[in-house]
Short mmCIF file of C-alpha atoms in Angstrom, two decimals:
data_model
loop_
_atom_site.label_atom_id
_atom_site.label_comp_id
_atom_site.label_asym_id
_atom_site.label_seq_id
_atom_site.Cartn_x
_atom_site.Cartn_y
_atom_site.Cartn_z
CA MET A 1 45.45 16.97 -31.01
CA ASN A 2 44.53 13.64 -29.91
CA LYS A 3 42.59 10.66 -31.47
CA ILE A 4 39.14 11.18 -28.66
CA VAL A 5 38.53 14.27 -28.61
CA LYS A 6 36.93 15.75 -25.58
CA VAL A 7 33.64 18.48 -26.90
CA SER A 8 33.60 19.64 -22.96
CA GLU A 9 36.81 20.74 -22.73
CA ASN A 10 37.62 22.38 -25.87
CA GLU A 11 36.16 25.94 -27.82
CA LEU A 12 33.59 24.82 -29.50
CA GLN A 13 34.92 26.69 -33.05
CA GLU A 14 38.28 25.05 -32.21
CA LEU A 15 36.97 21.61 -32.61
CA VAL A 16 34.15 22.62 -35.05
CA SER A 17 37.45 23.25 -37.04
CA VAL A 18 38.92 20.04 -36.60
CA ALA A 19 36.14 18.15 -37.53
CA VAL A 20 35.52 20.01 -40.64
CA ASN A 21 39.33 19.47 -41.48
CA SER A 22 38.71 15.96 -41.38
CA LEU A 23 35.47 15.81 -43.13
CA LYS A 24 36.86 17.39 -45.64
CA ALA A 25 40.00 15.22 -46.21
CA GLY A 26 37.44 12.38 -46.67
CA ASN A 27 37.52 11.10 -43.42
CA ILE A 28 35.35 9.20 -41.02
CA ILE A 29 34.27 10.41 -37.91
CA ALA A 30 32.29 10.05 -34.60
CA VAL A 31 30.09 12.64 -33.38
CA PRO A 32 27.85 12.90 -30.49
CA THR A 33 24.49 13.79 -31.12
CA ASP A 34 20.78 14.29 -29.49
CA THR A 35 19.64 10.96 -29.89
CA ILE A 36 22.93 8.73 -29.62
CA TYR A 37 26.64 8.70 -30.93
CA GLY A 38 26.78 8.33 -34.71
CA VAL A 39 29.31 8.10 -37.31
CA ALA A 40 29.45 10.79 -40.30
CA GLY A 41 31.43 11.78 -43.70
CA LEU A 42 30.50 14.51 -46.60
CA VAL A 43 27.68 13.39 -48.40
CA GLN A 44 28.88 14.99 -51.75
CA ASN A 45 32.28 12.58 -51.59
CA SER A 46 31.43 9.10 -52.52
CA GLU A 47 34.40 8.03 -51.13
CA ALA A 48 33.78 9.20 -48.35
CA VAL A 49 30.16 7.46 -48.44
CA ASP A 50 31.71 4.22 -49.09
CA ARG A 51 34.21 4.78 -46.12
CA LEU A 52 31.17 5.09 -43.74
CA TYR A 53 29.19 2.13 -45.06
CA SER A 54 32.65 0.19 -44.87
CA VAL A 55 33.65 1.42 -41.53
CA LYS A 56 30.04 -0.23 -40.11
CA ASN A 57 30.00 -2.86 -42.86
CA ARG A 58 26.86 -2.01 -43.59
CA ASP A 59 24.69 -3.43 -46.45
CA TYR A 60 24.70 -0.33 -49.48
CA ASN A 61 20.88 -1.76 -50.09
CA LYS A 62 20.30 -0.12 -46.42
CA PRO A 63 19.77 3.79 -46.77
CA VAL A 64 21.83 6.53 -44.83
CA ALA A 65 19.93 9.61 -43.48
CA ILE A 66 22.04 13.22 -43.94
CA SER A 67 22.59 15.92 -41.41
CA VAL A 68 22.24 19.44 -41.54
CA ALA A 69 22.65 22.44 -39.93
CA ASP A 70 18.72 24.37 -40.16
CA ILE A 71 15.85 24.48 -41.58
CA SER A 72 16.64 26.38 -44.31
CA ASP A 73 19.24 22.80 -45.69
CA VAL A 74 16.14 21.33 -45.34
CA TYR A 75 14.38 22.49 -48.58
CA ARG A 76 17.72 22.14 -50.40
CA TRP A 77 18.38 19.07 -50.33
CA GLY A 78 14.33 17.80 -50.23
CA GLN A 79 11.66 18.06 -51.59
CA VAL A 80 9.39 19.61 -48.55
CA THR A 81 5.83 18.32 -48.58
CA VAL A 82 4.73 20.18 -44.98
CA PRO A 83 4.23 24.29 -44.19
CA GLN A 84 7.31 25.25 -42.23
CA ALA A 85 6.24 25.83 -39.39
CA LEU A 86 5.40 22.19 -38.82
CA LEU A 87 9.27 21.67 -39.28
CA ALA A 88 10.18 23.85 -36.93
CA ARG A 89 8.14 21.74 -34.76
CA LEU A 90 10.05 19.00 -35.07
CA LEU A 91 13.64 20.56 -35.76
CA PRO A 92 16.16 20.80 -34.29
CA GLY A 93 15.25 17.16 -32.90
CA PRO A 94 15.22 13.43 -32.17
CA VAL A 95 12.97 13.12 -35.93
CA THR A 96 14.56 12.20 -39.26
CA VAL A 97 11.93 13.43 -42.10
CA VAL A 98 12.05 11.31 -45.33
CA LEU A 99 11.56 13.59 -48.31
CA ASN A 100 11.61 12.83 -52.15
CA ARG A 101 15.07 13.86 -53.03
CA THR A 102 16.07 17.00 -54.89
CA THR A 103 19.01 16.77 -57.79
CA ASP A 104 21.48 18.77 -55.65
CA LEU A 105 22.17 15.62 -53.56
CA ASN A 106 25.07 13.02 -54.36
CA PRO A 107 23.39 10.63 -56.46
CA GLU A 108 25.63 7.73 -54.91
CA LEU A 109 24.11 7.81 -52.03
CA ASN A 110 20.99 6.18 -51.51
CA PRO A 111 21.01 5.19 -55.56
CA LYS A 112 18.35 2.65 -55.02
CA THR A 113 15.72 5.02 -53.55
CA SER A 114 14.47 8.46 -54.37
CA LEU A 115 13.88 9.37 -50.99
CA VAL A 116 16.44 10.98 -47.96
CA GLY A 117 15.91 11.19 -44.35
CA ILE A 118 17.09 14.53 -43.00
CA ARG A 119 18.05 15.00 -39.68
CA ILE A 120 18.61 18.13 -37.94
CA PRO A 121 19.96 16.89 -33.85
CA ASP A 122 19.79 19.52 -31.58
CA HIS A 123 23.24 19.32 -30.53
CA GLU A 124 25.04 22.69 -31.11
CA PHE A 125 28.50 20.61 -32.09
CA ILE A 126 27.32 18.79 -34.83
CA ARG A 127 24.93 21.61 -36.45
CA GLU A 128 27.66 23.88 -36.28
CA VAL A 129 30.41 21.18 -37.92
CA ALA A 130 27.34 20.61 -40.89
CA ARG A 131 26.92 24.72 -41.24
CA SER A 132 31.06 25.14 -42.17
CA CYS A 133 30.97 22.11 -44.17
CA GLN A 134 28.66 24.16 -46.32
CA GLU A 135 27.03 20.67 -47.56
CA PRO A 136 24.92 17.53 -44.89
CA LEU A 137 26.39 14.91 -43.75
CA ALA A 138 25.79 12.11 -44.53
CA LEU A 139 24.90 9.92 -40.71
CA THR A 140 24.26 6.89 -39.26
CA SER A 141 24.62 5.33 -35.77
CA ALA A 142 27.95 4.87 -34.33
CA ASN A 143 27.83 0.75 -34.12
CA ILE A 144 28.52 -2.23 -36.55
CA SER A 145 25.08 -2.52 -38.73
CA SER A 146 22.41 -4.62 -36.04
CA ALA A 147 24.12 -3.95 -32.99
CA GLN A 148 22.79 -1.78 -30.32
CA SER A 149 23.38 1.61 -30.33
CA THR A 150 26.12 3.75 -28.16
CA LEU A 151 25.40 6.61 -25.63
CA ARG A 152 29.07 6.23 -24.54
CA VAL A 153 32.32 6.34 -26.60
CA GLU A 154 33.43 3.29 -24.97
CA GLU A 155 30.84 1.27 -26.55
CA PHE A 156 32.17 1.42 -30.22
CA GLU A 157 35.75 1.13 -29.60
CA ASN A 158 36.20 -1.87 -31.97
CA LEU A 159 35.37 1.17 -34.92
CA TRP A 160 37.86 3.50 -33.05
CA PRO A 161 40.85 2.59 -35.58
CA LYS A 162 38.49 2.74 -38.03
CA LEU A 163 38.06 6.67 -37.52
CA ASP A 164 40.40 9.52 -37.73
CA LYS A 165 38.35 11.72 -35.23
CA ILE A 166 36.22 10.71 -32.08
CA PHE A 167 33.76 13.57 -30.23
CA ASP A 168 33.29 12.36 -26.98
CA ASP A 169 30.12 14.28 -25.10
CA GLY A 170 30.20 11.94 -22.21
CA MET A 171 26.50 9.78 -21.48
CA LEU A 172 24.32 10.67 -23.64
CA GLY A 173 21.85 9.21 -21.97
CA ASP A 174 21.04 5.82 -19.49
CA THR A 175 18.07 4.60 -20.26
CA PHE A 176 16.95 1.79 -23.31
CA HIS A 177 14.65 4.79 -24.57
CA SER A 178 17.59 6.71 -24.81
CA ARG A 179 19.21 4.02 -27.40
CA GLN A 180 16.24 3.86 -29.98
CA GLY A 181 17.25 6.72 -31.93
CA SER A 182 15.41 9.21 -33.75
CA THR A 183 11.80 9.25 -35.03
CA VAL A 184 11.62 8.72 -38.31
CA VAL A 185 8.79 9.52 -40.45
CA ASP A 186 8.20 10.08 -44.25
CA LEU A 187 6.50 13.35 -45.42
CA SER A 188 7.39 12.10 -48.71
CA LYS A 189 3.59 12.73 -50.12
CA LYS A 190 1.76 15.11 -49.61
CA GLY A 191 -1.34 15.09 -46.60
CA VAL A 192 0.21 11.68 -44.89
CA TYR A 193 3.00 10.84 -42.99
CA LYS A 194 4.05 7.22 -42.37
CA ILE A 195 6.21 6.02 -39.50
CA ILE A 196 9.21 4.12 -40.41
CA ARG A 197 10.87 3.71 -37.06
CA ASP A 198 9.27 4.35 -33.44
CA GLY A 199 12.56 5.96 -32.37
CA SER A 200 12.70 8.10 -29.20
CA SER A 201 10.20 11.29 -30.06
CA LEU A 202 7.01 9.05 -31.62
CA LYS A 203 4.21 10.85 -29.60
CA ASN A 204 5.72 14.15 -29.89
CA THR A 205 5.51 13.29 -33.63
CA VAL A 206 2.59 12.07 -34.41
CA GLN A 207 0.42 14.75 -32.37
CA VAL A 208 2.31 17.68 -33.95
CA LEU A 209 1.48 16.02 -37.41
CA SER A 210 -1.87 15.72 -36.48
CA SER A 211 -2.09 18.92 -35.18
CA TYR A 212 -1.81 19.91 -38.65
CA GLY A 213 -4.45 17.21 -40.21
CA LEU A 214 -1.66 14.92 -41.36
CA THR A 215 -3.12 11.60 -41.25
CA ASP A 216 -1.77 8.12 -41.33
CA ASP A 217 -0.82 6.39 -44.60
CA ASN A 218 0.03 3.00 -42.08
CA THR A 219 -3.19 2.89 -41.60
CA SER A 220 -4.91 3.52 -45.49
#
């Protein structure tokens, strides 16, 4: 199979198998999400995590998020402080929830923080990949650090030589709003939230959190 794989032109399970085999071999792949394109490796493979940072030329002091398949997975990797019904209003979707990490998570991932950002993109392919791997994906945007986020695979062509597979799902959006990525919210403290990045779903996220009685920690 070619390095660039068209998501729409292949059977989902065949694509998932290709992605899983690549990830389990320690490789980095490019994947579509519900916002922008990302690059991913297996969280529990420390060499893959190092490779992910190298691909992006990313500062090792900057943490990366993890991507999981289902809300039940959030509880394995993060210490949840909010009702499950609240999580279900936000996830799957363009939101990253930041929680205190559990001891199950690879200690070499983001070693300088006790927190971890957790994503469940509303995109069937990446969720099936995480589900089949039976562990999270370390996920970050498909671009050199500080460069513009990408909505088409051609926009990160400079990364192609460093990637084992590129899963192309066409244009993911067509506006600046589309490029903002997920809204990142810190839910590590009970009863409060802190917006870390506005992202593409700020209004809805704040509405959901407020409806469950959480207050904005940014104003305290």
